Structure formats: structure tokens, C-alpha cells
Coordinates of C-alpha atoms in Angstrom, one line a residue:
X1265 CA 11.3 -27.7 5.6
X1266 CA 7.4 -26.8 5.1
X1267 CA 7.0 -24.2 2.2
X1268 CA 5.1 -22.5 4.7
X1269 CA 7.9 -21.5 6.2
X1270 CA 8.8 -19.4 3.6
X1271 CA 6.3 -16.8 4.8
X1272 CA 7.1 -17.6 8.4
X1273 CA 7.6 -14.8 11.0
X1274 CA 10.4 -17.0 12.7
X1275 CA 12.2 -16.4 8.6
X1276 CA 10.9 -13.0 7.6
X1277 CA 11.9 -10.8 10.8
X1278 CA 15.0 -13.0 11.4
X1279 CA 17.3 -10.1 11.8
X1280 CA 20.2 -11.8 8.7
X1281 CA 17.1 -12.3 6.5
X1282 CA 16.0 -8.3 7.3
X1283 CA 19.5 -7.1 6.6
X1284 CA 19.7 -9.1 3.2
X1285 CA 16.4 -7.4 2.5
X1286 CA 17.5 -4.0 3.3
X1287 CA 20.7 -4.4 1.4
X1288 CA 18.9 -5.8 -2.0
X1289 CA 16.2 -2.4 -1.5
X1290 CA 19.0 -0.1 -0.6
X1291 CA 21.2 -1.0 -3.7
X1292 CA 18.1 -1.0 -6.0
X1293 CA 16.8 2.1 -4.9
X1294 CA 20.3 3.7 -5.4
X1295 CA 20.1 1.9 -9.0
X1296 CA 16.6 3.4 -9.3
X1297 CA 18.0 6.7 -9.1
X1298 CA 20.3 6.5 -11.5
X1299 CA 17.9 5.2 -13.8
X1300 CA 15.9 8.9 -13.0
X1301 CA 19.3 10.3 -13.2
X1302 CA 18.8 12.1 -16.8
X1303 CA 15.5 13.1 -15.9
X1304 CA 16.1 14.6 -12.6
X1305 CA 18.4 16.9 -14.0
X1306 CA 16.4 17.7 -17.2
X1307 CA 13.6 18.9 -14.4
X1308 CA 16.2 20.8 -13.0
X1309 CA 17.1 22.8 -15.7
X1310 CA 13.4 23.6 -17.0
X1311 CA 11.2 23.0 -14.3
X1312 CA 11.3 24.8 -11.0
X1313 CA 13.6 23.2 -8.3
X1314 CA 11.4 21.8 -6.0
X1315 CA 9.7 19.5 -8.6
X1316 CA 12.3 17.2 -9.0
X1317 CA 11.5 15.2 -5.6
X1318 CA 8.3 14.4 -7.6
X1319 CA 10.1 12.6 -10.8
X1320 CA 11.7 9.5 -9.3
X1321 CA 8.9 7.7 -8.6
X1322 CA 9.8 4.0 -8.1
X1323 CA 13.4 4.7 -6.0
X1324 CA 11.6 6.8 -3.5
X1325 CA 8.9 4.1 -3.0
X1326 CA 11.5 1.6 -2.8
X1327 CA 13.5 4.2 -0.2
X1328 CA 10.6 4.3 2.0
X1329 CA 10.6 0.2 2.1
X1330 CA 14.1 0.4 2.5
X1331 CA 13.7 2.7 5.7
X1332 CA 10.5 0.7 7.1
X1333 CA 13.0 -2.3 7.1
X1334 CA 15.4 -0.8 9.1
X1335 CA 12.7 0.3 11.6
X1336 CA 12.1 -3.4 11.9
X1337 CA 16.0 -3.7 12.4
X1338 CA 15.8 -0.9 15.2
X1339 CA 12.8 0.2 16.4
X1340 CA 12.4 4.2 17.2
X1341 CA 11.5 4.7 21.1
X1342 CA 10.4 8.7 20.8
X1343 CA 6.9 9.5 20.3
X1344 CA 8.1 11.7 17.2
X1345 CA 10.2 8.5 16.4
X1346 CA 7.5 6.3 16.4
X1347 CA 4.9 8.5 14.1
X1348 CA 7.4 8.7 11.6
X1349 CA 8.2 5.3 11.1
X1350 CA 4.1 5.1 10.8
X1351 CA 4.2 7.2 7.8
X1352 CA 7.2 5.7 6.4
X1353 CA 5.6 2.0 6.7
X1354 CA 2.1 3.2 4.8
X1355 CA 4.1 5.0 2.4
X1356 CA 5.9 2.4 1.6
X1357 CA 3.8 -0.2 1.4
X1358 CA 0.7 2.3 -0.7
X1359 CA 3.7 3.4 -3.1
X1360 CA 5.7 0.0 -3.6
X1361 CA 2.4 -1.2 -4.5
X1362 CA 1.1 1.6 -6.9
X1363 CA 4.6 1.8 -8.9
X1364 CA 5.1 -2.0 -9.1
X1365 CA 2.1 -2.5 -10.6
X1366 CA 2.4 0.6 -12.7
X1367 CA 5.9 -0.2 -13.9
X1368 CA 5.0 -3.7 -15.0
X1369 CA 2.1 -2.2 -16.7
X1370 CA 3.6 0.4 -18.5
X1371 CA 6.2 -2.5 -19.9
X1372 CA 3.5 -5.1 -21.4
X1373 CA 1.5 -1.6 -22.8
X1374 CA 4.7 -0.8 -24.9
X1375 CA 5.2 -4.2 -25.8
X1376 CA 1.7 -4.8 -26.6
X1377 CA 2.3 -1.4 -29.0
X1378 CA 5.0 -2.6 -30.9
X1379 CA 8.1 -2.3 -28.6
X1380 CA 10.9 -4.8 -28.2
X1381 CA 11.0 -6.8 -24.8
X1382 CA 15.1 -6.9 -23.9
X1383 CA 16.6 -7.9 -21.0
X1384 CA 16.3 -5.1 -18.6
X1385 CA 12.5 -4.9 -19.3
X1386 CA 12.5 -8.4 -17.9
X1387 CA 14.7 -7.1 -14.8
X1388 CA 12.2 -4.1 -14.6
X1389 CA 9.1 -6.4 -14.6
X1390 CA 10.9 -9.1 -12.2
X1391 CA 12.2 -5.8 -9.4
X1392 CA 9.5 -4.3 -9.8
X1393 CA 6.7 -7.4 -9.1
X1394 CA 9.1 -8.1 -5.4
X1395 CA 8.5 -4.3 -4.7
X1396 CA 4.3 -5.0 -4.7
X1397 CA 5.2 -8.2 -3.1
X1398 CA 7.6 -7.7 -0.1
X1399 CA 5.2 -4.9 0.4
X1400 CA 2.2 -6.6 0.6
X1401 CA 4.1 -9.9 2.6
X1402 CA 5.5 -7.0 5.3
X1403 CA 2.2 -5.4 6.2
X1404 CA 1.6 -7.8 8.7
X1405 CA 5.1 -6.4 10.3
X1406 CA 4.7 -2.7 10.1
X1407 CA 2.6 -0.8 13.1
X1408 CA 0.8 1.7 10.8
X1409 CA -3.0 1.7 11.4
X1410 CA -5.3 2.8 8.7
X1411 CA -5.8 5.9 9.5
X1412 CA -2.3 6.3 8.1
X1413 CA -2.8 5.4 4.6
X1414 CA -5.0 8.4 4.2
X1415 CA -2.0 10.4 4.8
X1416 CA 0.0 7.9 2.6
X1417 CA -2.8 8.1 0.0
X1418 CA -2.7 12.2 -0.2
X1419 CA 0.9 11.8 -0.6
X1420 CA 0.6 9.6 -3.5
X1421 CA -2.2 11.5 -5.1
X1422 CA 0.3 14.8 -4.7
X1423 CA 2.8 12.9 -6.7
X1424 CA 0.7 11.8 -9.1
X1425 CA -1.2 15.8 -9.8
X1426 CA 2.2 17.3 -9.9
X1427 CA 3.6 14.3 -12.1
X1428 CA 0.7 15.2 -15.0
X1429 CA 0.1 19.2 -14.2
X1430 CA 3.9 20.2 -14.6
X1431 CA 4.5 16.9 -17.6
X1432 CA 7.1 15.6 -15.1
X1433 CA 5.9 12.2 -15.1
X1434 CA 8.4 9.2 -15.9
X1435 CA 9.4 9.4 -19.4
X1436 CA 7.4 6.6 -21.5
X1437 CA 8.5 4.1 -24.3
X1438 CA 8.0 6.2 -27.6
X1439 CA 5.1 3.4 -28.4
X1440 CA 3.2 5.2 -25.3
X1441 CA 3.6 9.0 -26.2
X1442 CA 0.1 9.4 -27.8
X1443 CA -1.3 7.4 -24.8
X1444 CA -0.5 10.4 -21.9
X1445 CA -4.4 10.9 -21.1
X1446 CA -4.9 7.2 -20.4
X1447 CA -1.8 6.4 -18.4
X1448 CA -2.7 9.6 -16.2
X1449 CA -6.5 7.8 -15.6
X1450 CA -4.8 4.6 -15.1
X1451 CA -2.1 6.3 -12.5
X1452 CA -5.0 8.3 -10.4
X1453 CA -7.1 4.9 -10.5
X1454 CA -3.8 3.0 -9.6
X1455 CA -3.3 5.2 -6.7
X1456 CA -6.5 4.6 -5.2
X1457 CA -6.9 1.0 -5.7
X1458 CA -2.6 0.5 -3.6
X1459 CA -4.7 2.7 -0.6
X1460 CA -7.4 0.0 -0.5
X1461 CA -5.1 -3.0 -1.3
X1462 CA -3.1 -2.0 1.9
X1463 CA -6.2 -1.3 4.2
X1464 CA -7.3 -4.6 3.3
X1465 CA -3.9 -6.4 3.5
X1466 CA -3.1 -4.2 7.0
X1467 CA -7.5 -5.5 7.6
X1468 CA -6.5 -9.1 7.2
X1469 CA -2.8 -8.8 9.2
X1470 CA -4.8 -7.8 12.0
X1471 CA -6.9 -10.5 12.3
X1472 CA -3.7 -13.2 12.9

């Protein structure tokens, strides 16, 4: 077997491979938001109710991937159908990339800082790595065109201005608590550079 095959069309959108692929996002999105759990109700009680759709960051980037996957399972046939799953594949391929990267990041600046590396830092770098990745690897799959990631963009840069005007953003390692104004540069910056990562990767798709 060629190890080109690995990125093959005739693997990747074989409809066994997709449903392994939506069962592995699925269950780590529902583990994602149980990792938000204590968080999302902490918002709850202090914050106004309609901010906590803004605190799990990572499981609702992983949901969208989730849900592009199963438009790749079963297509939409309604016009309305059809723009949604647009939205849904930008959104998931501009978020999995902006909170993989920013997970991983977050990890080896704590580390760097002082804090210990244990095991589920290494399953948070390792899940959170194949969420930039799958993304990236799908683009070629999804039907979005760029105009999308604008919207997909605006989303994420709405997430990010609520995350740092109401102080709802994910809790950080202790190491990181001083570090707030720097992590919120990084996250606007981060933001930005996913929307141009995916025009480019969708850019490239296009041209096979």
C-alpha cells in the first residue's frame, strides 16, 4: 500500500472511514464539554445567560467538524440545507484550526512557566493537533467557498471579544494568570491567521 494512500480520496470519504471519524469527534466533543463543564455553570451563575455558548471553545469547534462530517455522510438537498452545511464546513475548519493551535499553545506556555506536563496535557496536545489537522486534510471535501470564511471569521472574532470583554475566556494554568493581555493578542492574531490558513488551504483544494 502507497503511503499516499493515506491521504487518498478513495480512504478519506470511504463512508466506514467517515463514520469512524464522526464517532472519534462526536465522543471528544462530548468529552470536551465536560471538560467546560465547571465553567459553564460558573458563567451561569455570574454572568448573564446567553454568554455561556461563548465559554466552550474547543467542543463547539470540534461540534461543527463533527456536523460537516456528517454532511459528507448525507448530503443536504434544500437550498437552506445546503447554506448551512457552508457555514458549518468554514466554521469548522477556521475554529478547529484557531483552538488546536491555541490549546497546544497555551500547554507548552505553562510548561515553559514552570508547570508540570502530566498525562492529559499530552492527550490535550495529541486531540487537539488532529483537530487543526483533519481540518486542514478535509478542506479539499467541504463545498464552502471563501466568501464563507468571512462569515466564519466574524464568528470567531465574536467569540474571541466576548471571551476577553465579559473575562469568560477558558480558565488558564495558574503559571499563565499574569499573562491575560498577551494570550488575548495572541487569540485575536490566532483568529486571523485560521481565516487565512483555510482560504489558502480551500485556494490550493481547488486547484486539484
Amino acid at each position: 500500500m502507497s503511503i499516499s494512500y493515506l491521504w487518498s480520496r478513495s480512504l478519506l470519504m470511504n463512508r466506514y472511514f467517515l463514520w469512524l471519524l464522526f464517532v472519534c469527534n462526536l465522543l471528544g466533543t462530548v468529552y470536551g464539554y465536560i471538560w467546560y463543564a465547571q465553567q459553564m455553570v460558573y458563567t451561569m451563575d455570574h454572568n448573564p445567560f446567553w454568554q455561556v455558548i461563548f465559554v466552550p471553545d474547543s467542543p463547539t469547534a470540534s461540534l461543527f467538524f463533527t456536523i460537516a462530517v456528517l454532511f459528507l455522510l448525507y448530503p443536504p438537498k434544500s437550498l437552506l440545507g445546503i447554506g448551512f452545511r457552508h457555514l458549518v464546513e468554514a466554521l469548522a475548519v477556521v475554529t478547529s484550526v484557531k483552538y488546536g493551535i491555541w490549546a497546544v499553545s497555551i500547554i507548552f506556555a505553562s510548561v515553559a512557566q514552570g508547570s508540570e506536563m502530566v498525562w492529559q496535557d499530552w492527550m490535550l496536545v495529541a486531540s487537539h493537533t488532529a483537530m487543526a489537522v483533519e481540518a486542514l486534510i478535509y478542506v479539499r471535501f467541504f463545498k464552502f467557498g471563501g466568501s464563507v470564511i468571512i462569515a466564519a471569521a466574524a464568528w470567531t472574532f465574536l467569540n474571541d471579544t466576548v471571551d476577553y470583554t465579559y473575562g469568560i475566556f477558558p480558565w488558564l494554568p495558574q503559571q499563565l494568570n499574569d499573562d491575560v493581555s498577551s494570550i488575548q493578542f495572541f487569540t485575536f492574531g490566532l483568529t486571523l491567521f485560521s481565516a487565512l490558513i483555510t482560504w489558502l488551504a480551500l485556494k490550493q483544494a481547488k486547484r486539484y
